[in-house]
Amino acid sequence: CPTAADLRPVNGTRLCAQLYADNSPYYDQCCAGEVLVVPPGTDMPYMPRGWSARASSLVVGTRCELTVWSGKAKKGKSRRFSA
Protein backbone atom coordinates (compact mmCIF):
# COMPACT_ATOMS: atom_id res chain seq x y z
CA CYS A 1 0.00 0.00 0.00
CA PRO A 2 1.16 3.56 -0.51
CA THR A 3 2.07 5.58 2.55
CA ALA A 4 -0.05 8.52 3.67
CA ALA A 5 2.56 10.91 2.25
CA ASP A 6 2.41 9.14 -1.14
CA LEU A 7 -1.15 10.31 -1.86
CA ARG A 8 -0.06 12.94 -4.36
CA PRO A 9 -0.79 12.28 -8.03
CA VAL A 10 1.65 13.24 -10.77
CA ASN A 11 0.14 16.73 -11.10
CA GLY A 12 0.84 17.43 -7.38
CA THR A 13 -2.79 17.68 -6.23
CA ARG A 14 -3.19 16.31 -2.72
CA LEU A 15 -5.59 13.42 -2.08
CA CYS A 16 -7.24 12.71 1.25
CA ALA A 17 -7.83 8.99 0.78
CA GLN A 18 -7.84 6.06 -1.59
CA LEU A 19 -10.08 3.04 -1.13
CA TYR A 20 -9.22 -0.23 -2.84
CA ALA A 21 -11.51 -3.01 -4.04
CA ASP A 22 -9.11 -5.96 -3.60
CA ASN A 23 -7.33 -7.17 -0.50
CA SER A 24 -5.12 -10.05 0.44
CA PRO A 25 -3.79 -11.62 3.64
CA TYR A 26 -0.34 -10.87 2.18
CA TYR A 27 0.61 -7.23 2.79
CA ASP A 28 2.48 -6.81 -0.49
CA GLN A 29 -0.71 -7.78 -2.38
CA CYS A 30 -3.08 -5.42 -0.51
CA CYS A 31 -4.37 -2.18 -2.00
CA ALA A 32 -5.08 -3.69 -5.39
CA GLY A 33 -7.89 -3.64 -7.91
CA GLU A 34 -10.11 -0.65 -8.61
CA VAL A 35 -9.38 2.55 -6.68
CA LEU A 36 -11.86 5.10 -5.34
CA VAL A 37 -10.08 8.45 -4.98
CA VAL A 38 -11.29 10.87 -2.27
CA PRO A 39 -10.15 14.49 -2.84
CA PRO A 40 -9.97 16.98 0.07
CA GLY A 41 -13.33 18.35 1.17
CA THR A 42 -15.34 15.51 -0.38
CA ASP A 43 -18.74 14.75 1.17
CA MET A 44 -20.34 11.53 -0.06
CA PRO A 45 -23.51 10.53 1.81
CA TYR A 46 -23.76 7.51 -0.53
CA MET A 47 -21.02 5.35 -1.99
CA PRO A 48 -20.68 5.56 -5.78
CA ARG A 49 -22.37 2.83 -7.80
CA GLY A 50 -20.55 -0.46 -7.43
CA TRP A 51 -18.68 0.48 -4.24
CA SER A 52 -21.24 -0.37 -1.54
CA ALA A 53 -19.67 -2.97 0.81
CA ARG A 54 -16.78 -3.38 -1.64
CA ALA A 55 -13.86 -1.40 -0.21
CA SER A 56 -11.42 -3.73 1.50
CA SER A 57 -8.32 -1.56 2.00
CA LEU A 58 -7.80 2.15 2.46
CA VAL A 59 -5.04 4.71 2.88
CA VAL A 60 -5.71 8.15 4.39
CA GLY A 61 -3.37 11.02 3.56
CA THR A 62 -1.59 13.28 6.00
CA ARG A 63 -3.68 16.07 7.55
CA CYS A 64 -6.87 14.28 6.48
CA GLU A 65 -9.56 12.28 8.21
CA LEU A 66 -11.99 9.85 6.59
CA THR A 67 -15.29 9.13 8.35
CA VAL A 68 -17.41 6.18 7.22
CA TRP A 69 -20.86 5.05 8.32
CA SER A 70 -22.42 1.59 8.49
CA GLY A 71 -25.70 2.74 6.89
CA LYS A 72 -26.86 4.84 3.96
CA ALA A 73 -27.02 8.65 4.12
CA LYS A 74 -24.61 8.87 7.07
CA LYS A 75 -26.78 6.68 9.31
CA GLY A 76 -25.69 3.99 11.73
CA LYS A 77 -22.35 3.61 13.45
CA SER A 78 -19.43 5.72 12.27
CA ARG A 79 -15.71 5.22 12.31
CA ARG A 80 -12.91 7.67 11.63
CA PHE A 81 -9.60 6.91 9.95
CA SER A 82 -6.52 9.10 9.73
CA ALA A 83 -2.93 8.78 8.59
JSON list of N, CA, C and O in Angstrom, two decimals, residues 1-8 14-20 27 31 35-41 57-68 79-83:
[
{"chain": "A", "resi": 1, "resn": "CYS", "atom": "N", "xyz": [0.85, -1.19, 0.00]},
{"chain": "A", "resi": 1, "resn": "CYS", "atom": "CA", "xyz": [0.00, 0.00, 0.00]},
{"chain": "A", "resi": 1, "resn": "CYS", "atom": "C", "xyz": [0.88, 1.24, 0.00]},
{"chain": "A", "resi": 1, "resn": "CYS", "atom": "O", "xyz": [1.96, 1.23, 0.57]},
{"chain": "A", "resi": 2, "resn": "PRO", "atom": "N", "xyz": [0.39, 2.31, -0.60]},
{"chain": "A", "resi": 2, "resn": "PRO", "atom": "CA", "xyz": [1.16, 3.56, -0.51]},
{"chain": "A", "resi": 2, "resn": "PRO", "atom": "C", "xyz": [1.13, 4.09, 0.92]},
{"chain": "A", "resi": 2, "resn": "PRO", "atom": "O", "xyz": [0.25, 3.75, 1.70]},
{"chain": "A", "resi": 3, "resn": "THR", "atom": "N", "xyz": [2.07, 4.93, 1.24]},
{"chain": "A", "resi": 3, "resn": "THR", "atom": "CA", "xyz": [2.07, 5.58, 2.55]},
{"chain": "A", "resi": 3, "resn": "THR", "atom": "C", "xyz": [1.14, 6.78, 2.47]},
{"chain": "A", "resi": 3, "resn": "THR", "atom": "O", "xyz": [0.76, 7.23, 1.39]},
{"chain": "A", "resi": 4, "resn": "ALA", "atom": "N", "xyz": [0.80, 7.33, 3.63]},
{"chain": "A", "resi": 4, "resn": "ALA", "atom": "CA", "xyz": [-0.05, 8.52, 3.67]},
{"chain": "A", "resi": 4, "resn": "ALA", "atom": "C", "xyz": [0.56, 9.67, 2.88]},
{"chain": "A", "resi": 4, "resn": "ALA", "atom": "O", "xyz": [-0.12, 10.41, 2.18]},
{"chain": "A", "resi": 5, "resn": "ALA", "atom": "N", "xyz": [1.87, 9.82, 2.96]},
{"chain": "A", "resi": 5, "resn": "ALA", "atom": "CA", "xyz": [2.56, 10.91, 2.25]},
{"chain": "A", "resi": 5, "resn": "ALA", "atom": "C", "xyz": [2.60, 10.69, 0.74]},
{"chain": "A", "resi": 5, "resn": "ALA", "atom": "O", "xyz": [2.81, 11.63, -0.01]},
{"chain": "A", "resi": 6, "resn": "ASP", "atom": "N", "xyz": [2.38, 9.45, 0.29]},
{"chain": "A", "resi": 6, "resn": "ASP", "atom": "CA", "xyz": [2.41, 9.14, -1.14]},
{"chain": "A", "resi": 6, "resn": "ASP", "atom": "C", "xyz": [1.14, 9.55, -1.89]},
{"chain": "A", "resi": 6, "resn": "ASP", "atom": "O", "xyz": [1.10, 9.44, -3.11]},
{"chain": "A", "resi": 7, "resn": "LEU", "atom": "N", "xyz": [0.11, 10.00, -1.19]},
{"chain": "A", "resi": 7, "resn": "LEU", "atom": "CA", "xyz": [-1.15, 10.31, -1.86]},
{"chain": "A", "resi": 7, "resn": "LEU", "atom": "C", "xyz": [-1.11, 11.66, -2.57]},
{"chain": "A", "resi": 7, "resn": "LEU", "atom": "O", "xyz": [-1.85, 12.57, -2.30]},
{"chain": "A", "resi": 8, "resn": "ARG", "atom": "N", "xyz": [-0.19, 11.76, -3.50]},
{"chain": "A", "resi": 8, "resn": "ARG", "atom": "CA", "xyz": [-0.06, 12.94, -4.36]},
{"chain": "A", "resi": 8, "resn": "ARG", "atom": "C", "xyz": [0.09, 12.44, -5.80]},
{"chain": "A", "resi": 8, "resn": "ARG", "atom": "O", "xyz": [1.08, 11.82, -6.13]},
{"chain": "A", "resi": 14, "resn": "ARG", "atom": "N", "xyz": [-3.13, 17.17, -3.90]},
{"chain": "A", "resi": 14, "resn": "ARG", "atom": "CA", "xyz": [-3.19, 16.31, -2.72]},
{"chain": "A", "resi": 14, "resn": "ARG", "atom": "C", "xyz": [-4.49, 15.52, -2.70]},
{"chain": "A", "resi": 14, "resn": "ARG", "atom": "O", "xyz": [-5.54, 16.02, -3.07]},
{"chain": "A", "resi": 15, "resn": "LEU", "atom": "N", "xyz": [-4.42, 14.27, -2.28]},
{"chain": "A", "resi": 15, "resn": "LEU", "atom": "CA", "xyz": [-5.59, 13.42, -2.08]},
{"chain": "A", "resi": 15, "resn": "LEU", "atom": "C", "xyz": [-5.77, 13.17, -0.59]},
{"chain": "A", "resi": 15, "resn": "LEU", "atom": "O", "xyz": [-4.78, 13.10, 0.14]},
{"chain": "A", "resi": 16, "resn": "CYS", "atom": "N", "xyz": [-7.01, 13.02, -0.16]},
{"chain": "A", "resi": 16, "resn": "CYS", "atom": "CA", "xyz": [-7.24, 12.71, 1.25]},
{"chain": "A", "resi": 16, "resn": "CYS", "atom": "C", "xyz": [-7.27, 11.21, 1.51]},
{"chain": "A", "resi": 16, "resn": "CYS", "atom": "O", "xyz": [-6.86, 10.77, 2.56]},
{"chain": "A", "resi": 17, "resn": "ALA", "atom": "N", "xyz": [-7.77, 10.44, 0.56]},
{"chain": "A", "resi": 17, "resn": "ALA", "atom": "CA", "xyz": [-7.83, 8.99, 0.78]},
{"chain": "A", "resi": 17, "resn": "ALA", "atom": "C", "xyz": [-7.97, 8.26, -0.54]},
{"chain": "A", "resi": 17, "resn": "ALA", "atom": "O", "xyz": [-8.38, 8.82, -1.55]},
{"chain": "A", "resi": 18, "resn": "GLN", "atom": "N", "xyz": [-7.61, 6.99, -0.48]},
{"chain": "A", "resi": 18, "resn": "GLN", "atom": "CA", "xyz": [-7.84, 6.06, -1.59]},
{"chain": "A", "resi": 18, "resn": "GLN", "atom": "C", "xyz": [-8.39, 4.79, -0.99]},
{"chain": "A", "resi": 18, "resn": "GLN", "atom": "O", "xyz": [-7.83, 4.25, -0.03]},
{"chain": "A", "resi": 19, "resn": "LEU", "atom": "N", "xyz": [-9.49, 4.30, -1.54]},
{"chain": "A", "resi": 19, "resn": "LEU", "atom": "CA", "xyz": [-10.08, 3.04, -1.13]},
{"chain": "A", "resi": 19, "resn": "LEU", "atom": "C", "xyz": [-9.85, 2.04, -2.24]},
{"chain": "A", "resi": 19, "resn": "LEU", "atom": "O", "xyz": [-9.95, 2.38, -3.42]},
{"chain": "A", "resi": 20, "resn": "TYR", "atom": "N", "xyz": [-9.56, 0.81, -1.87]},
{"chain": "A", "resi": 20, "resn": "TYR", "atom": "CA", "xyz": [-9.22, -0.23, -2.84]},
{"chain": "A", "resi": 20, "resn": "TYR", "atom": "C", "xyz": [-10.23, -1.37, -2.78]},
{"chain": "A", "resi": 20, "resn": "TYR", "atom": "O", "xyz": [-10.73, -1.71, -1.72]},
{"chain": "A", "resi": 27, "resn": "TYR", "atom": "N", "xyz": [0.54, -8.69, 2.82]},
{"chain": "A", "resi": 27, "resn": "TYR", "atom": "CA", "xyz": [0.61, -7.23, 2.79]},
{"chain": "A", "resi": 27, "resn": "TYR", "atom": "C", "xyz": [1.04, -6.68, 1.43]},
{"chain": "A", "resi": 27, "resn": "TYR", "atom": "O", "xyz": [0.48, -5.70, 0.96]},
{"chain": "A", "resi": 31, "resn": "CYS", "atom": "N", "xyz": [-4.20, -3.43, -1.24]},
{"chain": "A", "resi": 31, "resn": "CYS", "atom": "CA", "xyz": [-4.37, -2.18, -2.00]},
{"chain": "A", "resi": 31, "resn": "CYS", "atom": "C", "xyz": [-4.28, -2.43, -3.49]},
{"chain": "A", "resi": 31, "resn": "CYS", "atom": "O", "xyz": [-3.50, -1.80, -4.20]},
{"chain": "A", "resi": 35, "resn": "VAL", "atom": "N", "xyz": [-9.69, 1.56, -7.71]},
{"chain": "A", "resi": 35, "resn": "VAL", "atom": "CA", "xyz": [-9.38, 2.55, -6.68]},
{"chain": "A", "resi": 35, "resn": "VAL", "atom": "C", "xyz": [-10.45, 3.64, -6.69]},
{"chain": "A", "resi": 35, "resn": "VAL", "atom": "O", "xyz": [-10.82, 4.14, -7.74]},
{"chain": "A", "resi": 36, "resn": "LEU", "atom": "N", "xyz": [-10.94, 3.98, -5.51]},
{"chain": "A", "resi": 36, "resn": "LEU", "atom": "CA", "xyz": [-11.86, 5.10, -5.34]},
{"chain": "A", "resi": 36, "resn": "LEU", "atom": "C", "xyz": [-11.06, 6.23, -4.71]},
{"chain": "A", "resi": 36, "resn": "LEU", "atom": "O", "xyz": [-10.57, 6.09, -3.59]},
{"chain": "A", "resi": 37, "resn": "VAL", "atom": "N", "xyz": [-10.88, 7.32, -5.43]},
{"chain": "A", "resi": 37, "resn": "VAL", "atom": "CA", "xyz": [-10.08, 8.45, -4.98]},
{"chain": "A", "resi": 37, "resn": "VAL", "atom": "C", "xyz": [-10.99, 9.45, -4.25]},
{"chain": "A", "resi": 37, "resn": "VAL", "atom": "O", "xyz": [-12.07, 9.78, -4.74]},
{"chain": "A", "resi": 38, "resn": "VAL", "atom": "N", "xyz": [-10.53, 9.91, -3.08]},
{"chain": "A", "resi": 38, "resn": "VAL", "atom": "CA", "xyz": [-11.29, 10.87, -2.27]},
{"chain": "A", "resi": 38, "resn": "VAL", "atom": "C", "xyz": [-10.48, 12.16, -2.16]},
{"chain": "A", "resi": 38, "resn": "VAL", "atom": "O", "xyz": [-9.52, 12.24, -1.39]},
{"chain": "A", "resi": 39, "resn": "PRO", "atom": "N", "xyz": [-10.85, 13.21, -2.93]},
{"chain": "A", "resi": 39, "resn": "PRO", "atom": "CA", "xyz": [-10.15, 14.49, -2.84]},
{"chain": "A", "resi": 39, "resn": "PRO", "atom": "C", "xyz": [-10.48, 15.21, -1.53]},
{"chain": "A", "resi": 39, "resn": "PRO", "atom": "O", "xyz": [-11.47, 14.89, -0.87]},
{"chain": "A", "resi": 40, "resn": "PRO", "atom": "N", "xyz": [-9.67, 16.20, -1.14]},
{"chain": "A", "resi": 40, "resn": "PRO", "atom": "CA", "xyz": [-9.97, 16.98, 0.07]},
{"chain": "A", "resi": 40, "resn": "PRO", "atom": "C", "xyz": [-11.34, 17.65, -0.02]},
{"chain": "A", "resi": 40, "resn": "PRO", "atom": "O", "xyz": [-11.76, 18.07, -1.08]},
{"chain": "A", "resi": 41, "resn": "GLY", "atom": "N", "xyz": [-12.03, 17.68, 1.11]},
{"chain": "A", "resi": 41, "resn": "GLY", "atom": "CA", "xyz": [-13.33, 18.35, 1.17]},
{"chain": "A", "resi": 41, "resn": "GLY", "atom": "C", "xyz": [-14.49, 17.57, 0.59]},
{"chain": "A", "resi": 41, "resn": "GLY", "atom": "O", "xyz": [-15.60, 18.08, 0.50]},
{"chain": "A", "resi": 57, "resn": "SER", "atom": "N", "xyz": [-9.54, -2.19, 1.49]},
{"chain": "A", "resi": 57, "resn": "SER", "atom": "CA", "xyz": [-8.32, -1.56, 2.00]},
{"chain": "A", "resi": 57, "resn": "SER", "atom": "C", "xyz": [-8.45, -0.07, 1.79]},
{"chain": "A", "resi": 57, "resn": "SER", "atom": "O", "xyz": [-9.14, 0.38, 0.89]},
{"chain": "A", "resi": 58, "resn": "LEU", "atom": "N", "xyz": [-7.79, 0.70, 2.64]},
{"chain": "A", "resi": 58, "resn": "LEU", "atom": "CA", "xyz": [-7.80, 2.15, 2.46]},
{"chain": "A", "resi": 58, "resn": "LEU", "atom": "C", "xyz": [-6.52, 2.75, 2.99]},
{"chain": "A", "resi": 58, "resn": "LEU", "atom": "O", "xyz": [-5.86, 2.19, 3.85]},
{"chain": "A", "resi": 59, "resn": "VAL", "atom": "N", "xyz": [-6.18, 3.91, 2.42]},
{"chain": "A", "resi": 59, "resn": "VAL", "atom": "CA", "xyz": [-5.04, 4.71, 2.88]},
{"chain": "A", "resi": 59, "resn": "VAL", "atom": "C", "xyz": [-5.55, 6.14, 3.00]},
{"chain": "A", "resi": 59, "resn": "VAL", "atom": "O", "xyz": [-6.19, 6.65, 2.09]},
{"chain": "A", "resi": 60, "resn": "VAL", "atom": "N", "xyz": [-5.30, 6.76, 4.16]},
{"chain": "A", "resi": 60, "resn": "VAL", "atom": "CA", "xyz": [-5.71, 8.15, 4.39]},
{"chain": "A", "resi": 60, "resn": "VAL", "atom": "C", "xyz": [-4.46, 9.01, 4.40]},
{"chain": "A", "resi": 60, "resn": "VAL", "atom": "O", "xyz": [-3.46, 8.67, 5.05]},
{"chain": "A", "resi": 61, "resn": "GLY", "atom": "N", "xyz": [-4.51, 10.12, 3.68]},
{"chain": "A", "resi": 61, "resn": "GLY", "atom": "CA", "xyz": [-3.37, 11.02, 3.56]},
{"chain": "A", "resi": 61, "resn": "GLY", "atom": "C", "xyz": [-3.11, 11.82, 4.84]},
{"chain": "A", "resi": 61, "resn": "GLY", "atom": "O", "xyz": [-3.94, 11.88, 5.74]},
{"chain": "A", "resi": 62, "resn": "THR", "atom": "N", "xyz": [-1.96, 12.44, 4.86]},
{"chain": "A", "resi": 62, "resn": "THR", "atom": "CA", "xyz": [-1.59, 13.28, 6.00]},
{"chain": "A", "resi": 62, "resn": "THR", "atom": "C", "xyz": [-2.53, 14.48, 6.07]},
{"chain": "A", "resi": 62, "resn": "THR", "atom": "O", "xyz": [-3.02, 14.97, 5.06]},
{"chain": "A", "resi": 63, "resn": "ARG", "atom": "N", "xyz": [-2.79, 14.94, 7.26]},
{"chain": "A", "resi": 63, "resn": "ARG", "atom": "CA", "xyz": [-3.68, 16.07, 7.55]},
{"chain": "A", "resi": 63, "resn": "ARG", "atom": "C", "xyz": [-5.09, 15.86, 7.03]},
{"chain": "A", "resi": 63, "resn": "ARG", "atom": "O", "xyz": [-5.80, 16.82, 6.71]},
{"chain": "A", "resi": 64, "resn": "CYS", "atom": "N", "xyz": [-5.51, 14.60, 6.91]},
{"chain": "A", "resi": 64, "resn": "CYS", "atom": "CA", "xyz": [-6.87, 14.28, 6.48]},
{"chain": "A", "resi": 64, "resn": "CYS", "atom": "C", "xyz": [-7.49, 13.29, 7.46]},
{"chain": "A", "resi": 64, "resn": "CYS", "atom": "O", "xyz": [-6.80, 12.59, 8.18]},
{"chain": "A", "resi": 65, "resn": "GLU", "atom": "N", "xyz": [-8.81, 13.25, 7.41]},
{"chain": "A", "resi": 65, "resn": "GLU", "atom": "CA", "xyz": [-9.56, 12.28, 8.21]},
{"chain": "A", "resi": 65, "resn": "GLU", "atom": "C", "xyz": [-10.71, 11.78, 7.35]},
{"chain": "A", "resi": 65, "resn": "GLU", "atom": "O", "xyz": [-11.38, 12.57, 6.68]},
{"chain": "A", "resi": 66, "resn": "LEU", "atom": "N", "xyz": [-10.92, 10.48, 7.36]},
{"chain": "A", "resi": 66, "resn": "LEU", "atom": "CA", "xyz": [-11.99, 9.85, 6.59]},
{"chain": "A", "resi": 66, "resn": "LEU", "atom": "C", "xyz": [-12.98, 9.26, 7.59]},
{"chain": "A", "resi": 66, "resn": "LEU", "atom": "O", "xyz": [-12.60, 8.47, 8.44]},
{"chain": "A", "resi": 67, "resn": "THR", "atom": "N", "xyz": [-14.24, 9.67, 7.49]},
{"chain": "A", "resi": 67, "resn": "THR", "atom": "CA", "xyz": [-15.29, 9.13, 8.35]},
{"chain": "A", "resi": 67, "resn": "THR", "atom": "C", "xyz": [-16.22, 8.29, 7.48]},
{"chain": "A", "resi": 67, "resn": "THR", "atom": "O", "xyz": [-16.66, 8.74, 6.43]},
{"chain": "A", "resi": 68, "resn": "VAL", "atom": "N", "xyz": [-16.50, 7.08, 7.93]},
{"chain": "A", "resi": 68, "resn": "VAL", "atom": "CA", "xyz": [-17.41, 6.18, 7.22]},
{"chain": "A", "resi": 68, "resn": "VAL", "atom": "C", "xyz": [-18.54, 5.77, 8.15]},
{"chain": "A", "resi": 68, "resn": "VAL", "atom": "O", "xyz": [-18.39, 5.78, 9.37]},
{"chain": "A", "resi": 79, "resn": "ARG", "atom": "N", "xyz": [-17.10, 5.48, 11.95]},
{"chain": "A", "resi": 79, "resn": "ARG", "atom": "CA", "xyz": [-15.71, 5.22, 12.31]},
{"chain": "A", "resi": 79, "resn": "ARG", "atom": "C", "xyz": [-14.83, 6.19, 11.55]},
{"chain": "A", "resi": 79, "resn": "ARG", "atom": "O", "xyz": [-15.07, 6.46, 10.38]},
{"chain": "A", "resi": 80, "resn": "ARG", "atom": "N", "xyz": [-13.82, 6.71, 12.24]},
{"chain": "A", "resi": 80, "resn": "ARG", "atom": "CA", "xyz": [-12.91, 7.67, 11.63]},
{"chain": "A", "resi": 80, "resn": "ARG", "atom": "C", "xyz": [-11.53, 7.04, 11.43]},
{"chain": "A", "resi": 80, "resn": "ARG", "atom": "O", "xyz": [-11.05, 6.33, 12.27]},
{"chain": "A", "resi": 81, "resn": "PHE", "atom": "N", "xyz": [-10.95, 7.38, 10.28]},
{"chain": "A", "resi": 81, "resn": "PHE", "atom": "CA", "xyz": [-9.60, 6.91, 9.95]},
{"chain": "A", "resi": 81, "resn": "PHE", "atom": "C", "xyz": [-8.73, 8.12, 9.65]},
{"chain": "A", "resi": 81, "resn": "PHE", "atom": "O", "xyz": [-9.18, 9.10, 9.08]},
{"chain": "A", "resi": 82, "resn": "SER", "atom": "N", "xyz": [-7.47, 8.05, 10.04]},
{"chain": "A", "resi": 82, "resn": "SER", "atom": "CA", "xyz": [-6.52, 9.10, 9.73]},
{"chain": "A", "resi": 82, "resn": "SER", "atom": "C", "xyz": [-5.18, 8.47, 9.39]},
{"chain": "A", "resi": 82, "resn": "SER", "atom": "O", "xyz": [-5.02, 7.25, 9.51]},
{"chain": "A", "resi": 83, "resn": "ALA", "atom": "N", "xyz": [-4.24, 9.29, 8.97]},
{"chain": "A", "resi": 83, "resn": "ALA", "atom": "CA", "xyz": [-2.93, 8.78, 8.59]},
{"chain": "A", "resi": 83, "resn": "ALA", "atom": "C", "xyz": [-2.29, 8.08, 9.76]},
{"chain": "A", "resi": 83, "resn": "ALA", "atom": "O", "xyz": [-1.60, 7.13, 9.65]}
]
